[in-house]
Every structure is written in C-alpha cells, then in structure tokens.
Short mmCIF file of C-alpha atoms in Angstrom, two decimals:
data_model
loop_
_atom_site.label_atom_id
_atom_site.label_comp_id
_atom_site.label_asym_id
_atom_site.label_seq_id
_atom_site.Cartn_x
_atom_site.Cartn_y
_atom_site.Cartn_z
CA MET A 15 28.78 61.78 -69.58
CA GLU A 16 29.55 64.99 -67.06
CA ARG A 17 32.37 65.06 -65.47
CA SER A 18 32.46 64.19 -61.52
CA HIS A 19 33.85 66.73 -58.81
CA SER A 20 35.05 65.63 -55.36
CA LEU A 21 36.11 67.89 -53.08
CA THR A 22 38.97 66.11 -50.77
CA THR A 23 40.60 67.21 -47.64
CA GLN A 24 43.87 66.08 -47.13
CA LYS A 25 46.06 65.82 -44.28
CA ALA A 26 48.79 68.68 -44.40
CA ALA A 27 51.82 69.52 -42.37
CA ALA A 28 51.68 70.48 -38.86
CA THR A 29 52.85 74.16 -39.76
CA ARG A 30 50.77 74.42 -43.15
CA PRO A 31 47.06 74.94 -43.56
CA THR A 32 44.53 72.43 -44.51
CA VAL A 33 45.02 71.75 -48.47
CA LEU A 34 41.81 71.62 -50.42
CA MET A 35 42.24 69.62 -53.83
CA ARG A 36 39.66 69.21 -56.47
CA SER A 37 39.77 66.52 -58.23
CA LEU A 38 38.06 64.45 -61.18
CA ALA A 39 38.77 60.77 -59.56
CA ILE A 40 35.08 59.64 -59.42
CA PRO A 41 33.91 58.59 -62.66
CA ARG A 42 30.51 59.27 -61.57
CA ASP A 43 28.54 62.31 -61.16
CA ASP A 44 27.41 64.56 -58.24
CA ASN A 45 29.55 63.14 -55.37
CA THR A 46 30.82 65.34 -52.74
CA ALA A 47 33.67 64.47 -50.45
CA ASN A 48 35.18 66.53 -47.73
CA GLY A 49 37.71 65.03 -45.12
CA ASP A 50 40.69 62.34 -45.20
CA SER A 51 40.03 59.60 -46.76
CA ALA A 52 36.32 60.53 -47.51
CA LEU A 53 34.60 58.26 -50.15
CA SER A 54 38.00 57.39 -51.12
CA SER A 55 37.10 53.71 -52.08
CA ASN A 56 34.24 54.77 -54.36
CA THR A 57 34.00 53.41 -58.00
CA SER A 58 30.80 53.90 -59.52
CA GLY A 59 28.67 55.16 -56.43
CA PHE A 60 26.88 58.17 -57.19
CA ARG A 61 25.25 61.30 -55.32
CA ASN A 62 27.06 60.47 -52.21
CA THR A 63 27.79 63.03 -49.84
CA ALA A 64 30.48 62.56 -47.11
CA THR A 65 31.93 65.19 -44.56
CA GLY A 66 34.36 64.23 -42.29
CA ALA A 67 37.22 61.66 -41.91
CA GLY A 68 36.71 58.39 -42.96
CA THR A 69 33.21 58.96 -44.03
CA LEU A 70 31.87 56.16 -46.52
CA PHE A 71 35.67 55.32 -46.89
CA GLY A 72 34.62 51.73 -47.98
CA ASN A 73 31.70 52.90 -50.37
CA THR A 74 32.23 51.14 -53.71
CA THR A 75 29.05 51.45 -55.64
CA GLY A 76 26.26 52.52 -53.44
CA PRO A 77 24.52 55.54 -54.25
CA ALA A 78 22.88 58.60 -52.74
CA ASN A 79 24.49 58.44 -49.15
CA THR A 80 25.04 61.21 -46.68
CA ALA A 81 27.54 60.52 -43.76
CA TYR A 82 28.23 63.60 -41.59
CA GLY A 83 30.59 63.05 -38.63
CA PHE A 84 34.07 60.98 -38.15
CA LYS A 85 33.57 57.91 -39.71
CA ALA A 86 30.12 57.61 -40.39
CA LEU A 87 28.74 54.93 -42.82
CA THR A 88 32.98 54.15 -42.99
CA ASN A 89 32.40 50.51 -43.85
CA ASN A 90 29.54 51.00 -46.36
CA THR A 91 30.12 49.12 -49.69
CA ILE A 92 27.18 48.98 -51.56
CA GLY A 93 24.25 50.28 -49.26
CA GLY A 94 21.83 53.08 -50.86
CA THR A 95 19.83 56.15 -49.38
CA ASN A 96 21.32 55.84 -45.78
CA THR A 97 21.92 59.25 -44.08
CA ALA A 98 24.10 58.86 -41.23
CA ASN A 99 24.57 62.03 -39.09
CA GLY A 100 26.99 61.90 -36.25
CA TYR A 101 30.34 60.11 -34.86
CA GLN A 102 30.29 56.56 -36.03
CA ALA A 103 26.62 56.80 -36.98
CA LEU A 104 25.88 53.52 -39.22
CA ALA A 105 29.76 52.90 -38.72
CA SER A 106 29.08 49.29 -39.32
CA ASN A 107 26.85 49.36 -42.39
CA THR A 108 27.63 47.54 -45.41
CA THR A 109 25.06 46.62 -47.46
CA GLY A 110 21.95 48.04 -45.30
CA THR A 111 19.60 50.95 -47.43
CA GLY A 112 17.39 53.53 -46.43
CA ASN A 113 18.47 54.11 -43.02
CA THR A 114 18.58 57.02 -41.30
CA ALA A 115 20.66 57.56 -38.03
CA VAL A 116 20.92 60.75 -35.98
CA GLY A 117 23.41 60.98 -32.99
CA ASN A 118 26.86 59.68 -32.26
CA GLY A 119 26.94 55.93 -32.44
CA ALA A 120 23.07 55.79 -33.69
CA LEU A 121 22.72 52.47 -35.59
CA ASN A 122 26.70 52.04 -35.29
CA ALA A 123 26.20 47.80 -35.14
CA ASN A 124 23.75 47.75 -38.21
CA THR A 125 25.49 45.65 -41.07
CA THR A 126 22.56 44.71 -43.76
CA GLY A 127 19.29 45.94 -41.95
CA GLY A 128 17.42 48.44 -44.11
CA ASN A 129 14.58 51.28 -43.42
CA ASN A 130 15.41 51.55 -39.74
CA ILE A 131 15.39 55.23 -37.95
CA ALA A 132 17.42 55.94 -34.67
CA LEU A 133 17.28 59.49 -33.03
CA GLY A 134 19.95 59.91 -30.52
CA VAL A 135 23.18 59.09 -29.20
CA ALA A 136 24.01 55.18 -29.35
CA ALA A 137 20.21 55.26 -30.42
CA GLY A 138 19.35 51.48 -32.10
CA SER A 139 23.07 50.03 -31.24
CA SER A 140 21.28 46.80 -30.56
CA VAL A 141 20.20 46.51 -34.25
CA THR A 142 22.39 44.74 -36.66
CA THR A 143 20.12 42.86 -39.59
CA ALA A 144 16.67 43.72 -38.74
CA ASN A 145 14.26 45.86 -40.67
CA ASN A 146 12.05 48.92 -40.03
CA VAL A 147 13.21 49.45 -36.77
CA ILE A 148 12.29 52.84 -34.97
CA ALA A 149 14.29 53.63 -31.92
CA ILE A 150 14.51 56.95 -30.10
CA GLY A 151 17.04 57.43 -27.32
CA SER A 152 16.84 53.90 -27.07
CA ALA A 153 19.29 50.87 -27.95
CA GLY A 154 16.22 49.10 -29.29
CA ALA A 155 16.82 45.21 -30.28
CA ASP A 156 17.34 43.52 -33.32
CA VAL A 157 13.71 42.58 -34.17
CA SER A 158 11.93 44.08 -37.65
CA ASP A 159 9.12 46.02 -37.54
CA SER A 160 8.97 47.36 -34.03
CA CYS A 161 9.53 50.57 -31.98
CA TYR A 162 11.35 51.62 -29.26
CA ILE A 163 11.17 54.91 -27.42
CA ASP A 164 13.24 55.41 -24.04
CA ASN A 165 12.25 57.32 -20.56
CA ILE A 166 8.64 56.40 -20.83
CA HIS A 167 8.28 52.86 -18.78
CA GLY A 168 8.33 53.42 -14.95
CA ALA A 169 7.71 57.44 -15.63
CA THR A 170 5.00 58.39 -13.67
CA ILE A 171 2.54 60.80 -15.30
CA ASP A 172 -0.36 62.81 -13.48
CA PRO A 173 -3.55 60.26 -13.30
CA ALA A 174 -5.95 63.38 -13.21
CA THR A 175 -5.02 64.23 -16.73
CA ALA A 176 -4.04 61.23 -18.36
CA LEU A 177 -5.32 59.65 -21.20
CA ALA A 178 -4.89 55.92 -22.90
CA VAL A 179 -2.96 56.12 -25.62
CA GLY A 180 -3.27 53.59 -28.90
CA VAL A 181 -1.98 53.23 -32.29
CA ASP A 182 -4.17 52.53 -35.26
CA ALA A 183 -3.72 49.97 -38.38
CA SER A 184 -1.50 53.20 -40.02
CA GLY A 185 0.62 53.27 -37.23
CA LYS A 186 -0.98 56.74 -35.78
CA LEU A 187 -0.66 57.71 -32.60
CA GLY A 188 -3.73 59.02 -30.52
CA THR A 189 -6.50 58.96 -27.79
CA THR A 190 -9.90 57.41 -27.95
CA ALA A 191 -12.34 60.27 -26.68
CA SER A 192 -15.36 59.31 -24.65
CA SER A 193 -17.03 62.51 -24.12
CA ARG A 194 -20.66 62.92 -25.58
CA ARG A 195 -19.44 65.94 -27.54
CA PHE A 196 -17.48 63.57 -29.98
CA LYS A 197 -20.65 61.47 -30.46
CA HIS A 198 -24.02 60.98 -32.05
CA ASP A 199 -26.52 58.33 -32.87
CA ILE A 200 -26.30 57.47 -28.96
CA LYS A 201 -28.28 54.56 -28.34
CA PRO A 202 -28.33 51.90 -25.48
CA MET A 203 -26.62 48.42 -26.11
CA ASP A 204 -29.43 46.24 -25.05
CA LYS A 205 -28.84 42.67 -26.13
CA SER A 206 -25.46 43.68 -27.72
CA SER A 207 -23.94 43.64 -24.02
CA GLU A 208 -24.30 40.23 -24.06
CA ALA A 209 -21.42 39.91 -26.49
CA LEU A 210 -19.53 41.55 -23.69
CA LEU A 211 -20.31 38.93 -21.09
CA ALA A 212 -19.56 36.04 -23.81
CA LEU A 213 -16.31 37.10 -23.43
CA LYS A 214 -13.91 34.81 -21.65
CA PRO A 215 -10.97 36.37 -20.18
CA VAL A 216 -7.78 33.77 -19.49
CA THR A 217 -4.23 34.01 -18.09
CA PHE A 218 -1.29 33.20 -20.39
CA HIS A 219 2.55 33.12 -21.17
CA LYS A 220 3.62 35.36 -24.00
CA ASN A 221 5.59 33.26 -26.77
CA ASP A 222 8.90 35.05 -25.95
CA ALA A 223 12.20 34.73 -24.05
CA LYS A 224 10.52 36.57 -20.82
CA GLU A 225 7.61 34.19 -20.41
CA THR A 226 5.99 36.98 -18.61
CA PRO A 227 2.39 35.66 -17.17
CA GLN A 228 -0.03 38.07 -18.33
CA PHE A 229 -4.06 37.70 -18.56
CA GLY A 230 -6.58 39.29 -21.27
CA LEU A 231 -8.61 37.93 -24.26
CA ILE A 232 -7.63 35.72 -27.15
CA ALA A 233 -8.50 37.73 -30.66
CA GLU A 234 -9.77 34.51 -32.11
CA GLU A 235 -12.03 33.79 -29.52
CA VAL A 236 -13.61 37.58 -29.45
CA GLU A 237 -13.72 37.41 -32.82
CA GLU A 238 -16.43 34.12 -32.40
CA VAL A 239 -18.48 36.63 -30.33
CA ASN A 240 -18.43 39.68 -32.15
CA HIS A 241 -16.01 40.35 -35.21
CA ASP A 242 -16.37 43.77 -34.72
CA LEU A 243 -14.69 43.91 -31.44
CA VAL A 244 -11.51 42.44 -33.45
CA VAL A 245 -8.97 44.51 -35.23
CA ARG A 246 -6.54 43.01 -37.93
CA ASP A 247 -3.09 43.57 -38.84
CA LYS A 248 -1.91 44.61 -42.45
CA LYS A 249 -2.04 40.79 -43.26
CA GLY A 250 -5.40 40.44 -42.24
CA GLU A 251 -4.87 38.43 -39.05
CA CYS A 252 -6.10 39.26 -35.54
#
C-alpha cells in the first residue's frame, strides 16, 4: 500500500516563522492537511484536503472532503464528498455527504443533511438535516427538495420588458414564447376552448404554517377536464 503524506502547519514561537512538517501519520493515501489541527483526528479517511486551522479537525473516516477556511468542516466525522470554502462553512456537519458550501458560514448549521448547495455569506444557515436544498444568498429553510434565492421577492422590474419565468420537470428555468415566429400548425381552438370554460377557479388555503389565502385551480379537477393541461412531478402526481 502506498504511504500517504500530509502537510501539517504547526504553531511556532512568536519569534519563529511557521514550521511546515511532513508526516506519515495518516494510514490512507492522498490526504493533504495544511493548518493547525487540520485533519488531526483522521484515521482511515482518504483523499481529503484541509487548508486552514481546525479544518476537518474531527474527521475520522470521511473520504474525499475539501475544506478551505478557518474551521471549515471542523466537526465532520464520517461525511464524505463535501466541499466547504469559507470561515466555518459546514462547521457543524458530521455525517452529511455531498454538500457544497461557498461563503463564510455557509451551511454552518447543517449536521446530517446531504446534497445541499449554498452560495453566499451565511447562505443555507437555516438548513440542519434537510437534503437537496439550494440556497443562493438566502438562509433558506430546513425543507428537503427546495430552492431559495434572495433579493427577488419585492424587487421591482420593468413591466415593459418583463417575462414570466417557469420551471419544467427537469428543473430548467426559462420563459414561454408567445410570438408567432416560434410556432407552427396554428389553428383555431374551436370546441377545444370548451375545456377552458369548464375549469372551476376556487379559493383555498395552502397546507403550511402560514395559512395564506389563495385562489387558483385544483390540478385533479383540471385533469378531469383535459389531462393535457396538467403537468406531473417525478412521482407522477399532479
């Protein structure tokens, strides 16, 4: 088995320059540690990169993590394939895997959540155990399979040039073009328009803590009128 090497930065006396020591303490290969106590608890984790004091300090068996910044991923133990870039980014993470945190304090409260993405200072700071959360410039929330982007709600736009933005089943954002130049086989709806007249708008409250009153359509009722008007999720549900 190949010997592994770690580059450990140790504190020296105030009158001395920082001393870099080459060590063979880690029994698995491809670990790199640069900073006081960086990767100091590692036992069998491999292909980890820790740069900064306290980075990946608690890591024991977690593989393929990258931590850059003071105490980034410091409490990680067995979590793997995490990337933390910034002061205390992913600092509370223990077993969560596949997380990406860029920014000081990004995803700093996450413990076991996985496959989360946070970009910005304190982005995703409200996420603790949720999975598949995307937070851009926002604290987000501990709700799996959700996306939060700051500085959009309440921001005004030019209505003369504004377009409605939608998202398709693959997660792609875009706009729906209404111009004739993007279409062909254009025909009058004739009796097909009867389906639109058969729709029944309703008022309702969403099943969440806010209980905000809203109005719109019920997908199951729309499907009874015309199934082509309904888009299903990945589970095949309306």
